[in-house]
Amino acid sequence: MTGREKIMGRIREALTVPAPHPGAHDAHGSQAPHTSFKGRPVHVARSWMPPGGDTFEEQVVRFRAASTELKTDFRFVGSRDEAFAELARIRDTEGWKSVATHRAELPSAAAASLGLPVIHTDEGYDVDALESCDVGVSGCDVLVAQTGTVVVTNRSAGGRALSVLPPHHVVVATRDQLVRDLTAAFARVQETYGARYPSMVSFITGPSRTGDIERILVLGAHGPKKLTVLCW
Amino acid sequence: MTVTLFIPCFVDSLYPGVGISMVQILERLGHRVVCPEEIACCGQPAFNSGYWPEAREVAGPVLRRLQDAEVVVIASGSCGAMLKVFYPQLFAGTPQAEAAKALSPKVWEFSSFLADKLGVTDLSARFPAKVTFHDGCHGLRELGIKTAPRRLLEKVQGLELVEMADAETCCGFGGTFSAKFPMISTAMGEVKCAGAAETGADYIVSNDSSCLMHVQGLLSRQGSPIKTLHLAEILAQR
Amino acid sequence: MTTHVQDFLAQARVVTRDLRHRGLIQTALRKYETARDRKKAAFNDWQSARQAAAETKWDAINHLDTYLAEFADKMEARGTQIHWAGNAAEAREIILGIIRSKGARSIIKSKAMTAEEIHLNDAMEKAGYEVVESDLGEFIVQLRHEPPYHIVFPAMHLTRDDINELFQKELGSASTREPEELTMIARRALRRKYITADVGITGANFAIAETGMISITENEGNARLTAALPKTLITLVGIEKVLPKLEDLALFLPMLATAGAGQTLTGYNTMYGGPRQPGECDGPEEYHVVLLDNRRTELLADPEQRDALHCIRCGACLNVCPIFKNVGGHTYGTTYSGPVGSVITPHLRGLQDWKHLSGSSSLCGACTEACPVKIDLHHHLLQNRRNAAVGEPSFFERLAYRLFAFVINRPALYRFAKEAGRLTEPLQKLIRDTPLDPARAWTGTRDLPPMPEQSFKEWWEERR
């Protein structure tokens, strides 16, 4: 018998006796009716979770509020040119000397507009070179209003390391990429990729952080200390 | 109605004032009070320690004696929970299983009986003092009692109720836990006493004398001026 | 008494007397509670969300064979190698085997409680490999040669000064009290390790059946780096981590973050579906997922307590437990502490040896109230006690309850006992808190209430 067969055998044996329905022990009050999350319209499940906003405007407000709390630098501007101008301003403030990106249209154009040496990750890259870049510019799949999250995959963001190794991560996004909540985000990811998912799908919510020292928030523990989201 | 009082042994022998207050309040409200003398323990100590057959030796007579009661009212959230919530588990698979299930809806903790069952909150009580309320865990989490004691205290003339931080945190009594793990029990009690002291209250009030016994024991040992009192004793004051 | 109990009691005695330590933990957990309450309030209906999470996990665990098979098959279809470890020894062997076969020398790890459970670091170090913990909290306790203090906050018990001292000693860093600077010291120390490590090892928060993915939740980005750079990646995951569908994460990720840390969402929630795929520019060439049983199937076989396998390891129960707050995480002496640890450790490591963890609770129920997946935690502690007493009853304890029953069921005897108590009260006062005092466990720290002249029953009798 293989390891799999042994464990599966034990599982099947164990499950021959049924277990009580969850939440059955609630002695009083708070018991929600036995309605299953599964098989119910998505908008009902949504009704329990924190809100993401019904309209585009509400969603922008929500994303902006979340970003402020997370210390994500969120800039919602009128056009691509404005966005690239913002990026140049950040370059000057931060003193960037080198940038890494990937060959998708928007991030590539954004990086090129900076007039700095550029590394592209798409055909492979030298890790030390990537490590010494000041900023990684990437695209994304969706922005999530409910949580202030940026969803990337290794396909939409130039690999696994680009969005996490350089100390500053810049995301370029267009307004049609803003969705209401995590349910919508997962649906969008599933629609986009079908069954051939990229091997990494990452929900990034703010810059890297830790509270491990006396529960005091410190940014830039291992991942980027700064996260900028440019959206137009 | 005819109210059957279940008076657990520690209330009987150490805090008779609680029982007396309950009788006074219920009779003032026009109810007939009955107190079966032959039963004195709900069986929780043995039950909580995992000795369920031994617990049934004590709980069985209690169940038999109470099964025909109209309502059973108990001054303690933990004994109340034992009868209402845990007797069905304790007697599952025994001949008394159905009796335990039948008893459950008739069991009431005292403050809940007044405020929720009878709908009475104003007992014309008077107790001018600053008090803080400790939520006994069994009453709070097994029986869902939170607002009933507060609604009753609100109506007591001259009484000022201040909430302590960690009102809902366990005081550390936990029955046999207090003797089996005394250092932890004491530490938890210390946190409770400190929380109460911070409010500047004169009294810590609860709906469970067992909690109060533990907290008072610590307060006395500390030489603290704070006193403890059961809710019923305040509500009986005129 | 087993040594586990003795160790537990000894440690409990030490920590409950250490006001500084208790104060530190209580301050940390108060901060957590404030943040958690704010984030819970942001939910439209937290209680319904809990019920949905409970039902989803019930579905997952009660159809574990189906979902686990689906998970494994889907992952294998995209090139991941799935290994099935029946117990800790097998898991260690599998992992060491992979490391050996790759000729690896240095290993970088992100947080994995299952790795603690199987004592993986120890085994790897004994076999001569350099193992570096990348999570800041784990990095810190690794340098101190101690286990994590809390399943989510490994270094909760340390002050910035403790950490400063540690870094100066172990890393030769300059002295600083600033958390930001201390974090940067760790960041710099670990940077090269990510790039040069041959093998990365992670844990997992969820295993998604529908899409064949491992989901990892973290704040620092260290797991992202661990899963990006080394050539070989290994994930160790308990079989109970299964979730049926990808969309279930839309419920579980926010609940995990809120209950576990008072956050809207944790910094990085990443789903890995395989090793580097054709056309991808980076990522591990090999991905191994080691599924761990290690007696979880025994817990599964207990229908009364099966829901303990619903646990998403958020740590909420630890955070609200007054026992945890006063004895601290190390006192438990085992990988999983707090209420959930006290429930499952008897199943995973032996009931009679670990029943004291289920015994050292006042059964307040704060844990059950806090659990985002509605595990009936405090009642399971009671059930463990019952099972332990049935398995190995204590002669003296049972005798005590029998004697008590004998007296309490006979009103005349009970009356006699009360009278005796009253009469001997002066004597009791003399021996109080001395070796002769049978109530010493109480009177050591507390006064006993005085016995009133007249009991309630006597008053009742009189007025009739």
mmCIF file of N, CA and C in Angstrom, chain C residues 311-352:
data_model
loop_
_atom_site.group_PDB
_atom_site.id
_atom_site.type_symbol
_atom_site.label_atom_id
_atom_site.label_comp_id
_atom_site.label_asym_id
_atom_site.label_seq_id
_atom_site.Cartn_x
_atom_site.Cartn_y
_atom_site.Cartn_z
ATOM 1 N N CYS C 311 -9.844 23.811 12.399
ATOM 2 C CA CYS C 311 -8.986 24.925 12.830
ATOM 3 C C CYS C 311 -8.162 25.518 11.695
ATOM 4 N N ILE C 312 -8.182 26.847 11.572
ATOM 5 C CA ILE C 312 -7.398 27.507 10.533
ATOM 6 C C ILE C 312 -6.152 28.157 11.125
ATOM 7 N N ARG C 313 -5.829 27.777 12.369
ATOM 8 C CA ARG C 313 -4.629 28.250 13.042
ATOM 9 C C ARG C 313 -4.529 29.774 13.068
ATOM 10 N N CYS C 314 -5.649 30.422 13.390
ATOM 11 C CA CYS C 314 -5.625 31.880 13.426
ATOM 12 C C CYS C 314 -5.063 32.396 14.742
ATOM 13 N N GLY C 315 -5.156 31.605 15.815
ATOM 14 C CA GLY C 315 -4.638 32.036 17.109
ATOM 15 C C GLY C 315 -5.617 32.846 17.928
ATOM 16 N N ALA C 316 -6.827 33.051 17.435
ATOM 17 C CA ALA C 316 -7.783 33.877 18.187
ATOM 18 C C ALA C 316 -8.065 33.286 19.563
ATOM 19 N N CYS C 317 -8.146 31.959 19.625
ATOM 20 C CA CYS C 317 -8.471 31.335 20.912
ATOM 21 C C CYS C 317 -7.348 31.563 21.927
ATOM 22 N N LEU C 318 -6.094 31.516 21.450
ATOM 23 C CA LEU C 318 -4.972 31.816 22.350
ATOM 24 C C LEU C 318 -5.100 33.238 22.884
ATOM 25 N N ASN C 319 -5.469 34.143 21.956
ATOM 26 C CA ASN C 319 -5.460 35.555 22.301
ATOM 27 C C ASN C 319 -6.482 35.922 23.362
ATOM 28 N N VAL C 320 -7.579 35.178 23.426
ATOM 29 C CA VAL C 320 -8.621 35.528 24.395
ATOM 30 C C VAL C 320 -8.569 34.669 25.647
ATOM 31 N N CYS C 321 -7.725 33.652 25.659
ATOM 32 C CA CYS C 321 -7.724 32.704 26.768
ATOM 33 C C CYS C 321 -7.054 33.283 28.011
ATOM 34 N N PRO C 322 -7.773 33.376 29.132
ATOM 35 C CA PRO C 322 -7.152 33.936 30.335
ATOM 36 C C PRO C 322 -6.063 33.028 30.898
ATOM 37 N N ILE C 323 -6.130 31.730 30.607
ATOM 38 C CA ILE C 323 -5.047 30.859 31.046
ATOM 39 C C ILE C 323 -3.787 31.190 30.252
ATOM 40 N N PHE C 324 -3.946 31.287 28.915
ATOM 41 C CA PHE C 324 -2.790 31.628 28.083
ATOM 42 C C PHE C 324 -2.177 32.943 28.530
ATOM 43 N N LYS C 325 -3.035 33.913 28.811
ATOM 44 C CA LYS C 325 -2.550 35.244 29.186
ATOM 45 C C LYS C 325 -1.745 35.227 30.474
ATOM 46 N N ASN C 326 -2.004 34.235 31.323
ATOM 47 C CA ASN C 326 -1.332 34.234 32.612
ATOM 48 C C ASN C 326 -0.227 33.199 32.756
ATOM 49 N N VAL C 327 -0.196 32.186 31.863
ATOM 50 C CA VAL C 327 0.929 31.248 31.927
ATOM 51 C C VAL C 327 1.849 31.365 30.725
ATOM 52 N N GLY C 328 1.377 31.980 29.640
ATOM 53 C CA GLY C 328 2.224 32.160 28.471
ATOM 54 C C GLY C 328 2.355 30.910 27.615
ATOM 55 N N GLY C 329 2.846 31.100 26.406
ATOM 56 C CA GLY C 329 2.859 30.028 25.413
ATOM 57 C C GLY C 329 3.824 28.890 25.689
ATOM 58 N N HIS C 330 4.962 29.177 26.302
ATOM 59 C CA HIS C 330 5.959 28.125 26.514
ATOM 60 C C HIS C 330 5.548 27.131 27.587
ATOM 61 N N THR C 331 4.693 27.544 28.508
ATOM 62 C CA THR C 331 4.291 26.659 29.615
ATOM 63 C C THR C 331 3.619 25.389 29.113
ATOM 64 N N TYR C 332 2.939 25.469 27.980
ATOM 65 C CA TYR C 332 2.217 24.299 27.487
ATOM 66 C C TYR C 332 3.158 23.160 27.112
ATOM 67 N N GLY C 333 4.391 23.527 26.762
ATOM 68 C CA GLY C 333 5.385 22.495 26.499
ATOM 69 C C GLY C 333 5.137 21.655 25.262
ATOM 70 N N THR C 334 4.354 22.183 24.332
ATOM 71 C CA THR C 334 4.074 21.423 23.123
ATOM 72 C C THR C 334 3.798 22.397 21.986
ATOM 73 N N THR C 335 3.822 21.897 20.769
ATOM 74 C CA THR C 335 3.741 22.767 19.593
ATOM 75 C C THR C 335 2.511 23.669 19.590
ATOM 76 N N TYR C 336 1.352 23.077 19.814
ATOM 77 C CA TYR C 336 0.108 23.835 19.723
ATOM 78 C C TYR C 336 -0.370 24.163 21.123
ATOM 79 N N SER C 337 -0.372 25.453 21.439
ATOM 80 C CA SER C 337 -0.734 25.866 22.797
ATOM 81 C C SER C 337 -2.122 26.470 22.805
ATOM 82 N N GLY C 338 -2.486 27.055 23.924
ATOM 83 C CA GLY C 338 -3.791 27.683 24.022
ATOM 84 C C GLY C 338 -4.910 26.662 23.973
ATOM 85 N N PRO C 339 -6.128 27.134 23.836
ATOM 86 C CA PRO C 339 -7.276 26.222 23.832
ATOM 87 C C PRO C 339 -7.224 25.156 22.725
ATOM 88 N N VAL C 340 -6.939 25.542 21.491
ATOM 89 C CA VAL C 340 -6.961 24.521 20.442
ATOM 90 C C VAL C 340 -5.871 23.483 20.701
ATOM 91 N N GLY C 341 -4.723 23.948 21.172
ATOM 92 C CA GLY C 341 -3.658 23.010 21.511
ATOM 93 C C GLY C 341 -4.072 22.064 22.616
ATOM 94 N N SER C 342 -4.773 22.602 23.608
ATOM 95 C CA SER C 342 -5.222 21.777 24.729
ATOM 96 C C SER C 342 -6.255 20.752 24.271
ATOM 97 N N VAL C 343 -7.014 21.086 23.229
ATOM 98 C CA VAL C 343 -7.998 20.132 22.693
ATOM 99 C C VAL C 343 -7.312 19.054 21.866
ATOM 100 N N ILE C 344 -6.435 19.445 20.947
ATOM 101 C CA ILE C 344 -5.915 18.453 19.992
ATOM 102 C C ILE C 344 -4.689 17.686 20.463
ATOM 103 N N THR C 345 -3.885 18.275 21.362
ATOM 104 C CA THR C 345 -2.657 17.582 21.772
ATOM 105 C C THR C 345 -2.926 16.210 22.384
ATOM 106 N N PRO C 346 -3.946 16.054 23.221
ATOM 107 C CA PRO C 346 -4.242 14.691 23.697
ATOM 108 C C PRO C 346 -4.501 13.709 22.560
ATOM 109 N N HIS C 347 -5.065 14.175 21.453
ATOM 110 C CA HIS C 347 -5.316 13.287 20.319
ATOM 111 C C HIS C 347 -4.035 13.019 19.538
ATOM 112 N N LEU C 348 -3.212 14.063 19.371
ATOM 113 C CA LEU C 348 -2.019 13.924 18.538
ATOM 114 C C LEU C 348 -0.851 13.292 19.300
ATOM 115 N N ARG C 349 -0.859 13.435 20.626
ATOM 116 C CA ARG C 349 0.297 12.961 21.377
ATOM 117 C C ARG C 349 -0.046 12.049 22.553
ATOM 118 N N GLY C 350 -1.297 11.708 22.747
ATOM 119 C CA GLY C 350 -1.652 10.776 23.828
ATOM 120 C C GLY C 350 -2.495 11.438 24.894
ATOM 121 N N LEU C 351 -3.655 10.858 25.163
ATOM 122 C CA LEU C 351 -4.606 11.451 26.090
ATOM 123 C C LEU C 351 -4.088 11.504 27.519
ATOM 124 N N GLN C 352 -3.597 10.382 28.021
ATOM 125 C CA GLN C 352 -3.216 10.344 29.437
ATOM 126 C C GLN C 352 -1.999 11.228 29.718
#
